[in-house]
């Protein structure tokens, strides 16, 4: 398929899993109505990004009851893989015939790492198959309080009816080796999942598109201060009103030359769409192809350590 319409869904998150799944499916229906064949959501949109780690006071205090309650709520509403939530997401992908890429908080319920939470990115094919399951390699800064270390098993692009699709989460876009591993796997479409696509995150996403010669969907979510967990006090320098946005969106779609095809859009729900031309992606690789004619395997090689890549 040379021409494909893609959609980046920017929505306000809720902390409860079932209402979140309902909202996801509703947004997919709207995106498909606009012709989308690939629909992408932001980082941990289910059940929402833990912005309280950075926005609220005392989040790092030992044995702090409100933080423990917030972590428990996030854990209780996290996604198990496989599990009821992934079965529903697979059904949504299959019912609408789309490639669905979505960020989730994942909870491991059995085996090694039992109880651990991961920041994960899931890719479903139009037949409902879970084609890729990526766990964020290194939680960023305060995220290390709540998420485990990911692995390399999902650092790859997978074949789909709309092209080869891969993705990274947030600050992984500043990790050169995972970027190159994905470039080598032949991405056409890349999902850059962020909580908020801030200015520097837009820069990183545009750089990724230019470096990888692929189309990038940089997708963020939305959360108001009123959605922060009960009992946690927001820092007054960051939040002055319950209606303030603490996660602001910023989603955009970027072409293989780094040019903006749609967005960025902040502080409102939206579904961004763009028509992607895979022929243009191939043309862009004429003058720069970092894993092809611009590579120097006689000088540098990236070695993937497969053994022990996935704990569970």
Short mmCIF file of C-alpha atoms in Angstrom, two decimals:
data_model
loop_
_atom_site.label_atom_id
_atom_site.label_comp_id
_atom_site.label_asym_id
_atom_site.label_seq_id
_atom_site.Cartn_x
_atom_site.Cartn_y
_atom_site.Cartn_z
CA UNK A 1 0.00 0.00 0.00
CA UNK A 2 1.66 3.23 -1.16
CA UNK A 3 -0.79 5.75 0.32
CA UNK A 4 -2.05 5.29 3.87
CA UNK A 5 -3.93 7.60 6.21
CA UNK A 6 -2.64 7.59 9.79
CA UNK A 7 -4.13 9.08 12.95
CA UNK A 8 -2.62 10.36 16.20
CA UNK A 9 -5.25 10.43 18.93
CA UNK A 10 -4.78 12.99 21.68
CA UNK A 11 -7.27 12.46 24.49
CA UNK A 12 -7.81 13.25 28.15
CA UNK A 13 -7.02 10.19 30.22
CA UNK A 14 -8.93 8.66 33.11
CA UNK A 15 -7.39 6.62 35.90
CA UNK A 16 -9.93 3.75 35.72
CA UNK A 17 -9.15 1.06 33.16
CA UNK A 18 -12.63 0.18 31.88
CA UNK A 19 -13.73 3.80 31.21
CA UNK A 20 -10.33 4.32 29.59
CA UNK A 21 -10.91 1.39 27.24
CA UNK A 22 -14.36 2.75 26.40
CA UNK A 23 -12.81 6.11 25.52
CA UNK A 24 -10.10 4.44 23.42
CA UNK A 25 -12.68 2.54 21.37
CA UNK A 26 -14.78 5.67 20.87
CA UNK A 27 -11.75 7.59 19.56
CA UNK A 28 -10.84 4.71 17.24
CA UNK A 29 -14.33 4.86 15.72
CA UNK A 30 -13.85 8.57 14.98
CA UNK A 31 -10.37 8.03 13.52
CA UNK A 32 -11.57 5.20 11.27
CA UNK A 33 -14.44 7.40 10.09
CA UNK A 34 -11.75 9.81 8.85
CA UNK A 35 -10.09 7.03 6.86
CA UNK A 36 -7.29 6.05 9.26
CA UNK A 37 -5.66 2.64 8.73
CA UNK A 38 -3.18 3.12 11.59
CA UNK A 39 -4.31 4.68 14.89
CA UNK A 40 -1.79 5.61 17.59
CA UNK A 41 -2.17 6.74 21.20
CA UNK A 42 0.36 8.26 23.60
CA UNK A 43 2.53 6.98 26.43
CA UNK A 44 0.65 5.02 29.15
CA UNK A 45 -2.70 6.38 27.97
CA UNK A 46 -4.09 3.38 29.84
CA UNK A 47 -4.63 4.14 32.69
CA UNK A 48 -2.85 7.50 32.34
CA UNK A 49 0.63 8.92 32.86
CA UNK A 50 1.67 9.32 36.56
CA UNK A 51 2.23 13.06 36.29
CA UNK A 52 2.02 13.24 40.09
CA UNK A 53 5.64 12.07 40.20
CA UNK A 54 6.76 15.48 38.90
CA UNK A 55 3.87 17.81 39.69
CA UNK A 56 3.09 16.93 43.32
CA UNK A 57 5.07 17.58 46.47
CA UNK A 58 6.53 14.78 48.57
CA UNK A 59 6.24 12.12 45.83
CA UNK A 60 9.65 10.74 46.79
CA UNK A 61 9.08 10.55 50.55
CA UNK A 62 9.55 7.09 52.08
CA UNK A 63 6.32 5.36 53.12
CA UNK A 64 4.19 8.39 52.13
CA UNK A 65 0.59 7.16 52.33
CA UNK A 66 -0.90 9.28 49.49
CA UNK A 67 1.87 8.20 47.07
CA UNK A 68 1.42 4.55 48.03
CA UNK A 69 -2.31 4.91 47.38
CA UNK A 70 -1.64 6.51 43.98
CA UNK A 71 0.73 3.68 43.04
CA UNK A 72 -1.80 1.07 44.18
CA UNK A 73 -4.54 2.68 42.08
CA UNK A 74 -2.26 2.73 39.04
CA UNK A 75 -1.32 -0.90 39.62
CA UNK A 76 -4.93 -2.02 40.05
CA UNK A 77 -5.87 -0.36 36.74
CA UNK A 78 -2.78 -1.49 34.83
CA UNK A 79 -2.90 -3.82 31.81
CA UNK A 80 -1.81 -7.45 31.93
CA UNK A 81 -0.33 -8.95 28.76
CA UNK A 82 -2.17 -11.10 27.87
CA UNK A 83 -5.32 -10.27 29.78
CA UNK A 84 -8.84 -8.84 29.50
CA UNK A 85 -7.68 -5.37 28.41
CA UNK A 86 -5.40 -6.69 25.66
CA UNK A 87 -8.19 -8.97 24.44
CA UNK A 88 -10.46 -5.95 24.15
CA UNK A 89 -7.79 -3.91 22.36
CA UNK A 90 -7.25 -6.81 19.96
CA UNK A 91 -11.00 -6.89 19.32
CA UNK A 92 -11.03 -3.14 18.59
CA UNK A 93 -8.17 -3.51 16.09
CA UNK A 94 -9.86 -6.45 14.38
CA UNK A 95 -13.38 -4.98 14.38
CA UNK A 96 -12.15 -1.84 12.63
CA UNK A 97 -9.41 -3.42 10.50
CA UNK A 98 -6.65 -1.14 11.75
CA UNK A 99 -3.12 -1.23 13.06
CA UNK A 100 -3.45 -0.04 16.67
CA UNK A 101 -0.45 1.22 18.66
CA UNK A 102 -1.07 2.18 22.27
CA UNK A 103 0.92 2.97 25.40
CA UNK A 104 -0.05 1.22 28.63
CA UNK A 105 1.08 0.72 32.19
CA UNK A 106 1.69 -3.03 32.22
CA UNK A 107 1.47 -5.19 35.34
CA UNK A 108 3.12 -8.61 35.60
CA UNK A 109 0.95 -10.98 37.63
CA UNK A 110 2.95 -14.23 37.63
CA UNK A 111 6.47 -15.59 37.30
CA UNK A 112 9.70 -13.58 37.53
CA UNK A 113 9.00 -9.93 38.25
CA UNK A 114 5.56 -10.66 39.71
CA UNK A 115 3.92 -7.33 40.62
CA UNK A 116 6.34 -5.20 38.60
CA UNK A 117 4.91 -2.36 36.51
CA UNK A 118 6.32 -1.49 33.10
CA UNK A 119 5.86 1.41 30.71
CA UNK A 120 4.89 -0.53 27.58
CA UNK A 121 3.92 0.05 23.96
CA UNK A 122 1.65 -2.50 22.25
CA UNK A 123 1.13 -2.95 18.50
CA UNK A 124 -1.94 -4.85 17.26
CA UNK A 125 -2.51 -5.95 13.65
CA UNK A 126 -5.87 -5.71 11.82
CA UNK A 127 -6.51 -9.39 12.56
CA UNK A 128 -6.18 -8.72 16.30
CA UNK A 129 -2.70 -10.24 16.68
CA UNK A 130 -0.40 -8.58 19.21
CA UNK A 131 2.56 -8.13 16.87
CA UNK A 132 4.91 -6.25 19.18
CA UNK A 133 5.25 -5.70 22.92
CA UNK A 134 7.89 -3.13 23.87
CA UNK A 135 8.83 -2.25 27.45
CA UNK A 136 10.60 1.06 28.00
CA UNK A 137 14.27 0.26 28.46
CA UNK A 138 15.07 2.85 31.11
CA UNK A 139 12.41 4.70 33.10
CA UNK A 140 13.23 8.39 33.08
CA UNK A 141 14.25 10.09 36.34
CA UNK A 142 11.26 10.02 38.76
CA UNK A 143 9.63 7.19 36.76
CA UNK A 144 12.14 4.83 38.39
CA UNK A 145 10.01 5.04 41.53
CA UNK A 146 7.17 3.17 39.82
CA UNK A 147 8.39 1.23 36.74
CA UNK A 148 10.82 -1.61 36.19
CA UNK A 149 13.61 -1.71 33.60
CA UNK A 150 12.45 -2.90 30.19
CA UNK A 151 14.27 -5.05 27.65
CA UNK A 152 15.29 -5.25 24.01
CA UNK A 153 12.70 -7.79 22.88
CA UNK A 154 10.33 -5.16 21.48
CA UNK A 155 12.95 -2.81 19.99
CA UNK A 156 12.03 -3.67 16.41
CA UNK A 157 9.70 -2.81 13.58
CA UNK A 158 7.05 -5.33 12.57
CA UNK A 159 5.43 -5.97 9.19
CA UNK A 160 1.86 -4.68 8.92
CA UNK A 161 -0.55 -4.03 6.02
CA UNK A 162 0.40 -0.33 6.15
CA UNK A 163 4.18 -0.84 6.23
CA UNK A 164 6.79 -1.70 8.82
CA UNK A 165 5.80 -0.14 12.15
CA UNK A 166 8.01 0.47 15.19
CA UNK A 167 7.99 2.68 18.24
CA UNK A 168 9.92 4.08 21.17
CA UNK A 169 8.75 5.66 24.41
CA UNK A 170 9.63 9.16 25.53
CA UNK A 171 13.33 9.66 26.33
CA UNK A 172 14.30 6.48 24.46
CA UNK A 173 14.43 8.89 21.52
CA UNK A 174 17.68 10.23 22.97
CA UNK A 175 19.23 6.75 23.23
CA UNK A 176 21.30 6.31 20.03
CA UNK A 177 21.55 2.50 20.08
CA UNK A 178 17.80 1.75 20.34
CA UNK A 179 17.20 4.32 17.61
CA UNK A 180 19.70 2.61 15.36
CA UNK A 181 18.28 -0.84 16.15
CA UNK A 182 14.90 0.36 14.89
CA UNK A 183 16.44 2.00 11.83
CA UNK A 184 18.09 -1.32 10.99
CA UNK A 185 14.74 -3.10 11.29
CA UNK A 186 13.40 -1.05 8.37
CA UNK A 187 10.72 1.26 9.77
CA UNK A 188 8.27 3.02 7.47
CA UNK A 189 6.10 4.34 10.30
CA UNK A 190 7.36 5.16 13.79
CA UNK A 191 5.27 5.86 16.89
CA UNK A 192 6.96 8.29 19.27
CA UNK A 193 4.93 7.92 22.46
CA UNK A 194 5.20 10.79 24.94
CA UNK A 195 3.13 12.06 27.89
CA UNK A 196 3.42 15.63 26.54
CA UNK A 197 5.24 16.37 23.29
CA UNK A 198 7.11 19.42 24.58
CA UNK A 199 9.21 21.59 22.30
CA UNK A 200 12.36 19.48 22.73
CA UNK A 201 10.27 16.33 22.28
CA UNK A 202 9.04 17.69 18.96
CA UNK A 203 12.70 18.33 18.09
CA UNK A 204 13.60 14.74 18.99
CA UNK A 205 10.67 13.37 16.98
CA UNK A 206 11.51 15.47 13.91
CA UNK A 207 15.16 14.43 14.20
CA UNK A 208 14.07 10.79 14.39
CA UNK A 209 12.01 11.15 11.22
CA UNK A 210 14.90 12.81 9.37
CA UNK A 211 17.50 10.33 10.64
CA UNK A 212 15.36 7.24 10.08
CA UNK A 213 13.73 8.46 6.85
CA UNK A 214 10.32 7.43 8.14
CA UNK A 215 7.00 9.00 9.05
CA UNK A 216 6.70 9.71 12.78
CA UNK A 217 3.53 10.02 14.81
CA UNK A 218 4.52 11.87 18.00
CA UNK A 219 1.56 11.31 20.30
CA UNK A 220 0.80 12.85 23.69
CA UNK A 221 -2.16 12.79 26.06
CA UNK A 222 -4.00 15.23 28.30
CA UNK A 223 -4.56 15.43 32.06
CA UNK A 224 -5.93 18.27 34.17
CA UNK A 225 -4.79 19.00 37.71
CA UNK A 226 -8.22 17.88 38.88
CA UNK A 227 -7.30 14.38 37.67
CA UNK A 228 -4.30 14.06 40.00
CA UNK A 229 -4.66 11.46 42.78
CA UNK A 230 -6.48 12.43 45.96
CA UNK A 231 -4.29 13.38 48.90
CA UNK A 232 -1.34 14.60 46.82
CA UNK A 233 -0.60 18.33 46.87
CA UNK A 234 0.46 19.93 43.59
CA UNK A 235 3.41 22.33 43.69
CA UNK A 236 2.03 25.92 43.52
CA UNK A 237 4.67 26.95 41.00
CA UNK A 238 3.28 24.31 38.61
CA UNK A 239 -0.45 24.27 39.33
CA UNK A 240 -2.63 27.24 40.29
CA UNK A 241 -6.10 25.94 39.38
CA UNK A 242 -7.76 22.50 39.12
CA UNK A 243 -8.49 23.17 35.46
CA UNK A 244 -4.78 23.61 34.63
CA UNK A 245 -3.35 21.10 32.18
CA UNK A 246 -0.47 19.14 33.72
CA UNK A 247 -0.15 16.84 30.68
CA UNK A 248 -0.67 19.01 27.60
CA UNK A 249 -0.71 16.87 24.47
CA UNK A 250 1.40 18.43 21.73
CA UNK A 251 0.78 15.62 19.23
CA UNK A 252 2.05 15.97 15.68
CA UNK A 253 2.72 13.94 12.53
CA UNK A 254 6.06 14.30 10.78
CA UNK A 255 7.23 13.39 7.29
CA UNK A 256 10.48 11.58 6.38
CA UNK A 257 12.28 14.87 5.77
CA UNK A 258 11.44 16.09 9.26
CA UNK A 259 8.66 18.37 8.04
CA UNK A 260 5.45 18.73 10.04
CA UNK A 261 2.42 17.23 8.30
CA UNK A 262 0.00 18.00 11.16
CA UNK A 263 0.20 19.73 14.54
CA UNK A 264 1.53 20.13 17.10
CA UNK A 265 -1.69 20.77 19.04
CA UNK A 266 -1.73 21.53 22.77
CA UNK A 267 -4.36 21.74 25.51
CA UNK A 268 -7.27 20.20 23.62
CA UNK A 269 -8.52 16.82 22.53
CA UNK A 270 -7.97 16.12 18.85
CA UNK A 271 -7.45 13.45 16.25
CA UNK A 272 -4.66 14.44 13.88
CA UNK A 273 -4.57 12.70 10.51
CA UNK A 274 -2.21 12.77 7.56
CA UNK A 275 -1.75 10.91 4.29
CA UNK A 276 1.56 9.08 4.22
CA UNK A 277 3.19 8.25 0.89
CA UNK A 278 5.56 5.30 1.22
CA UNK A 279 7.11 6.20 -2.14
CA UNK A 280 8.22 9.48 -0.58
CA UNK A 281 9.86 7.51 2.25
CA UNK A 282 11.87 5.51 -0.27
CA UNK A 283 12.85 8.67 -2.15
CA UNK A 284 14.08 10.29 1.08
CA UNK A 285 16.54 7.43 1.54
CA UNK A 286 18.37 8.36 -1.66
CA UNK A 287 20.59 10.90 0.08
CA UNK A 288 20.53 9.52 3.64
CA UNK A 289 19.98 5.92 4.75
CA UNK A 290 21.73 5.35 8.07
CA UNK A 291 21.22 1.57 8.02
CA UNK A 292 21.78 1.25 4.26
CA UNK A 293 24.19 3.00 1.93
CA UNK A 294 25.16 5.52 4.65
CA UNK A 295 26.15 2.75 7.06
CA UNK A 296 29.76 1.61 7.47
CA UNK A 297 29.56 -1.98 8.82
CA UNK A 298 33.26 -2.32 8.13
CA UNK A 299 33.81 0.34 10.82
CA UNK A 300 30.81 0.03 13.18
CA UNK A 301 28.32 -2.70 14.02
CA UNK A 302 25.40 -2.79 16.45
CA UNK A 303 25.19 -6.11 18.31
CA UNK A 304 21.83 -7.16 19.75
CA UNK A 305 22.13 -9.27 22.91
CA UNK A 306 19.16 -11.62 22.54
CA UNK A 307 19.82 -13.89 25.53
CA UNK A 308 17.71 -12.91 28.52
CA UNK A 309 16.06 -10.01 26.69
CA UNK A 310 12.60 -10.70 28.11
CA UNK A 311 12.21 -11.74 31.75
CA UNK A 312 8.59 -12.89 31.43
#
